[in-house]
Protein backbone atom coordinates (compact mmCIF):
# COMPACT_ATOMS: atom_id res chain seq x y z
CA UNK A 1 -52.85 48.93 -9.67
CA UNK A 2 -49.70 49.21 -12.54
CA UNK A 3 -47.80 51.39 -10.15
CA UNK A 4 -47.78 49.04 -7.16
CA UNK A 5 -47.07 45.81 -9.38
CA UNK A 6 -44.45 48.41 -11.03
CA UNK A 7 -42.79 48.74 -7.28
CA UNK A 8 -43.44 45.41 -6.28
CA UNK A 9 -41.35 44.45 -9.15
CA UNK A 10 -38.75 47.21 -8.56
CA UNK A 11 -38.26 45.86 -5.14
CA UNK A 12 -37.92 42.25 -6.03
CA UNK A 13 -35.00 42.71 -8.55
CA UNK A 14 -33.59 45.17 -5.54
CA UNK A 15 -33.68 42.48 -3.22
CA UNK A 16 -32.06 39.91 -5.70
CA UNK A 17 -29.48 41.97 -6.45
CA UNK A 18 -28.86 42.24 -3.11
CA UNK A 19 -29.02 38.76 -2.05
CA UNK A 20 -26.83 37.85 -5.27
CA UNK A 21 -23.99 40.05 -4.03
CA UNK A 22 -23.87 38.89 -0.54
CA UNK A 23 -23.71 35.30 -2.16
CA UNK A 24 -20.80 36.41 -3.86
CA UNK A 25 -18.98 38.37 -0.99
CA UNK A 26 -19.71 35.32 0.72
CA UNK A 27 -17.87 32.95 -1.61
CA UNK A 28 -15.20 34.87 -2.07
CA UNK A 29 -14.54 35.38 1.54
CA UNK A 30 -14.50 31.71 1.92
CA UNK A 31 -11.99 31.18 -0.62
CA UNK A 32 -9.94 33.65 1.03
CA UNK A 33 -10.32 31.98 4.02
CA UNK A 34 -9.75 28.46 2.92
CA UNK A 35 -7.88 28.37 -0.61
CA UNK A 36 -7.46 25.41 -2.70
CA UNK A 37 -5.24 22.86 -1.57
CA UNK A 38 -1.60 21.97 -2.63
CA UNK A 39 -1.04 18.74 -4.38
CA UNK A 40 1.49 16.21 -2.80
CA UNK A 41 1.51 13.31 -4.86
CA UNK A 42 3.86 10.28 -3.71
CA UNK A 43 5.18 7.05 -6.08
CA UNK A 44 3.89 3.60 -5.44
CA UNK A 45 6.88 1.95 -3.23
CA UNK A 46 7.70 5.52 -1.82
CA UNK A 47 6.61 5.85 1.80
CA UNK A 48 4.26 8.21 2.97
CA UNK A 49 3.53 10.38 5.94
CA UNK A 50 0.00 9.90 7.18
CA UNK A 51 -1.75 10.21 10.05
CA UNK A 52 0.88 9.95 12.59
CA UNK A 53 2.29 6.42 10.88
CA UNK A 54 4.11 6.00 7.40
CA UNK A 55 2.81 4.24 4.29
CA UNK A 56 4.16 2.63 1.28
CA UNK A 57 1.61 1.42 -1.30
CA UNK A 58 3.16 -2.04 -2.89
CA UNK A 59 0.97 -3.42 -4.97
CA UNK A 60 -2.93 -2.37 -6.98
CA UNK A 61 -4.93 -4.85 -8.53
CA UNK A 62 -8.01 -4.96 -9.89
CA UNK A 63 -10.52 -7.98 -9.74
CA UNK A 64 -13.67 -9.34 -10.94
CA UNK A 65 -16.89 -10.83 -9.97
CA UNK A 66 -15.78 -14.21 -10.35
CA UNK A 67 -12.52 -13.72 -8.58
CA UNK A 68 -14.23 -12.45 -6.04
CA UNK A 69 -16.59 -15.40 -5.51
CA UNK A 70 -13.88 -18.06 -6.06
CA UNK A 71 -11.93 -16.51 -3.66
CA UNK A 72 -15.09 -15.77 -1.35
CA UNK A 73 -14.61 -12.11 -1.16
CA UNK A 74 -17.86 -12.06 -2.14
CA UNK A 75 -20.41 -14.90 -1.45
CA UNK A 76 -23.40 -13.81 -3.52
CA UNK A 77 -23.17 -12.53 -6.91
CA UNK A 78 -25.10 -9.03 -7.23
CA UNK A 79 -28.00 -8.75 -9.93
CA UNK A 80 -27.74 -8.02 -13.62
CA UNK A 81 -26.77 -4.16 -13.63
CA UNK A 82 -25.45 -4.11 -10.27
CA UNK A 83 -21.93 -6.25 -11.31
CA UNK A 84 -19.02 -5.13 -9.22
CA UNK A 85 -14.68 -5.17 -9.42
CA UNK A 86 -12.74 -4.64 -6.46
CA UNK A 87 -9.69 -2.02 -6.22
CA UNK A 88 -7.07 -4.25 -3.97
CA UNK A 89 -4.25 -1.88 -2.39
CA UNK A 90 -1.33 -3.82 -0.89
CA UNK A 91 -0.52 -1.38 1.56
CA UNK A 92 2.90 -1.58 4.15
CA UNK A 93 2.58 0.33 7.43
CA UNK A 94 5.06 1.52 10.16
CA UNK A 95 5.02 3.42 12.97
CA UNK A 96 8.88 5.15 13.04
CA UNK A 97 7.82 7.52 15.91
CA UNK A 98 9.12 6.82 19.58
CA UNK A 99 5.24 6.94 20.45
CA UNK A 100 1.67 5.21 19.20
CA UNK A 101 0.06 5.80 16.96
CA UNK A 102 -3.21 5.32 15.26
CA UNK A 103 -2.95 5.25 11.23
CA UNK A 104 -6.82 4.73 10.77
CA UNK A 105 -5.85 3.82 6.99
CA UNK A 106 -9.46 3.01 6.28
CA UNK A 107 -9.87 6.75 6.06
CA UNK A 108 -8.64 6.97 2.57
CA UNK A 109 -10.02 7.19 -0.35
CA UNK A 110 -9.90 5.69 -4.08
CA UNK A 111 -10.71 7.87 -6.73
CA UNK A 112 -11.01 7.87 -10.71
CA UNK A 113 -11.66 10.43 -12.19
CA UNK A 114 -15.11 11.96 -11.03
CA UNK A 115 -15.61 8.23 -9.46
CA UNK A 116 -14.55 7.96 -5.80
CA UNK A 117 -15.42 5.52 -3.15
CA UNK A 118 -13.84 5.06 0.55
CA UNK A 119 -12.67 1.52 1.85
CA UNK A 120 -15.35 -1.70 1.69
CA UNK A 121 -15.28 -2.07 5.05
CA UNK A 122 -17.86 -5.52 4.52
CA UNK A 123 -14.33 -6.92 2.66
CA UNK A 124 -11.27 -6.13 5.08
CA UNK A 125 -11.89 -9.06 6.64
CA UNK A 126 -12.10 -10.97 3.79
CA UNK A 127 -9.24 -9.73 1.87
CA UNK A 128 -6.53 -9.62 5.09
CA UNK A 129 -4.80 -12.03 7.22
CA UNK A 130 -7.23 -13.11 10.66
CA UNK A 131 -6.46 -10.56 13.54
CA UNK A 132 -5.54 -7.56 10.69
CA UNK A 133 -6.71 -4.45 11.86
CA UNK A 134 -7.19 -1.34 9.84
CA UNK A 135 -7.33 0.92 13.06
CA UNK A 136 -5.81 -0.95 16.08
CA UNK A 137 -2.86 1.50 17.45
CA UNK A 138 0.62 0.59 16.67
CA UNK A 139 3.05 0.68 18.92
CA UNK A 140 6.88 2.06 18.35
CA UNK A 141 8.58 0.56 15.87
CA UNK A 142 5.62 -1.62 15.02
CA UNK A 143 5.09 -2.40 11.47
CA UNK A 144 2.34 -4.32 9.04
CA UNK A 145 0.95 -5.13 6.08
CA UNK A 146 -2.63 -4.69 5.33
CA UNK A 147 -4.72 -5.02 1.49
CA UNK A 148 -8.02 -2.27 1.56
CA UNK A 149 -10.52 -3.11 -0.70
CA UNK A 150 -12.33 -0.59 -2.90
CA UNK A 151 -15.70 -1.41 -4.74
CA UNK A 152 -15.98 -0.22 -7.74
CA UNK A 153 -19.56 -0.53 -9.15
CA UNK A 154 -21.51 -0.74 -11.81
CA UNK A 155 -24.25 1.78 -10.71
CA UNK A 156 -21.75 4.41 -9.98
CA UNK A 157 -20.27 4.77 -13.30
CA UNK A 158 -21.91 5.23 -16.84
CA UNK A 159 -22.25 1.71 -19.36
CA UNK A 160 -18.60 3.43 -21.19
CA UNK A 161 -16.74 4.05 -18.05
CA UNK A 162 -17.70 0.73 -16.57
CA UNK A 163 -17.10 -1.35 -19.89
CA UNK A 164 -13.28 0.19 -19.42
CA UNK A 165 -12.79 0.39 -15.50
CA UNK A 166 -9.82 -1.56 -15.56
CA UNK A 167 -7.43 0.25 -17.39
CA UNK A 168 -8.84 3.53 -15.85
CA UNK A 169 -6.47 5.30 -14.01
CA UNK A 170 -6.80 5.36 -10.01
CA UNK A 171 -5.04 7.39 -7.04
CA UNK A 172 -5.12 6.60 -3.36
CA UNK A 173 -6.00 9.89 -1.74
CA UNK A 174 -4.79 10.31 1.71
CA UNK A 175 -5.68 13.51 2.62
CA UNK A 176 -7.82 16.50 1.15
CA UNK A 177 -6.94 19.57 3.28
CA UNK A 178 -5.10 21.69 3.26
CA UNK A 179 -2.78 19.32 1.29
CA UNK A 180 -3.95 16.30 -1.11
CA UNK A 181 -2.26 13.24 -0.60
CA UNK A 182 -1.88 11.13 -3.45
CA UNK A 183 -0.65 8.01 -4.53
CA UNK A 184 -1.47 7.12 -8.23
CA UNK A 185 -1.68 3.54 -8.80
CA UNK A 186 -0.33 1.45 -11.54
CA UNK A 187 -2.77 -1.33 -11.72
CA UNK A 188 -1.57 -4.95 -12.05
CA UNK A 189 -3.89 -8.12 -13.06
């Protein structure tokens, strides 16, 4: 009976040995294959190519809960613990090709540190002009303004991060692969 626990156990550390180095042939293969990404960071007021249009971020503010219901971005307030600011990004758009484009801007990101969140798609409407799209085409030569809301809440961050969120610092990410796109924000109230 010792000898054939003995192998049993001999052959399980073989076979986990094995299995651990085709994990790690594996992930170095892939990072090989697909290698970090290079940074391409851009000013606020300095435009930006993305996604077939340009950009130029003009303005970052962050607001409360009570701005937000005063100016009925919100129209409930959310329970104790679940309190919530809003990342607004005055954004300018143009299309400078000689053909359409999309510029689906509500593809980017926010992030903060390990905090990230896409665009609050429940707030374009209520932060932009009526008829404001986010992912209508524009046409040659075509140019707009548009403000993307980010939620930043309570739950996602710890009681210290949260009880600073404001003067945090925040980029507008672009684009992840194979280049990052960022924009970091300087924050106005």
């Amino acid at each position: 009976m010792k000898k054939k626990h003995k192998g049993l156990k001999i052959l399980g550390i073989v076979l986990g040995g094995v299995l651990l180095i085709g994990y790690v042939m594996r992930v170095f293969t892939l990072n090989q294959k697909y290698p970090q990404p290079q940074v391409q960071t851009f000013s606020m007021n300095e435009w930006a190519d993305y996604d077939g249009i340009e950009v130029k971020v003009t303005q970052a503010q962050i607001k409360n809960q009570d701005f937000m219901m005063e100016n009925q971005i919100i129209t409930t307030a959310p329970a104790p613990g679940r309190e919530t600011k809003v990342l607004l990004i005055t954004m300018e758009l143009k299309n400078s090709s000689t053909e359409t484009a999309q510029g689906r801007v509500y593809l980017t990101e926010a992030e903060s540190g390990a905090w990230n969140n896409g665009v609050a798609a429940q707030l374009i409407s209520n932060v932009n002009k009526p008829g404001i799209s986010l992912s209508a085409p524009m046409k040659s030569g075509e140019s707009k303004t548009v403000v993307l809301p980010f939620s930043i809440n309570h739950v996602q961050m710890t009681d210290t991060s949260w009880a600073h969120a404001e003067s945090r610092s925040y980029d507008l990410v672009l684009g992840l692969y194979p280049t990052k796109k960022i924009i970091p924000l300087q924050i106005t109230y």
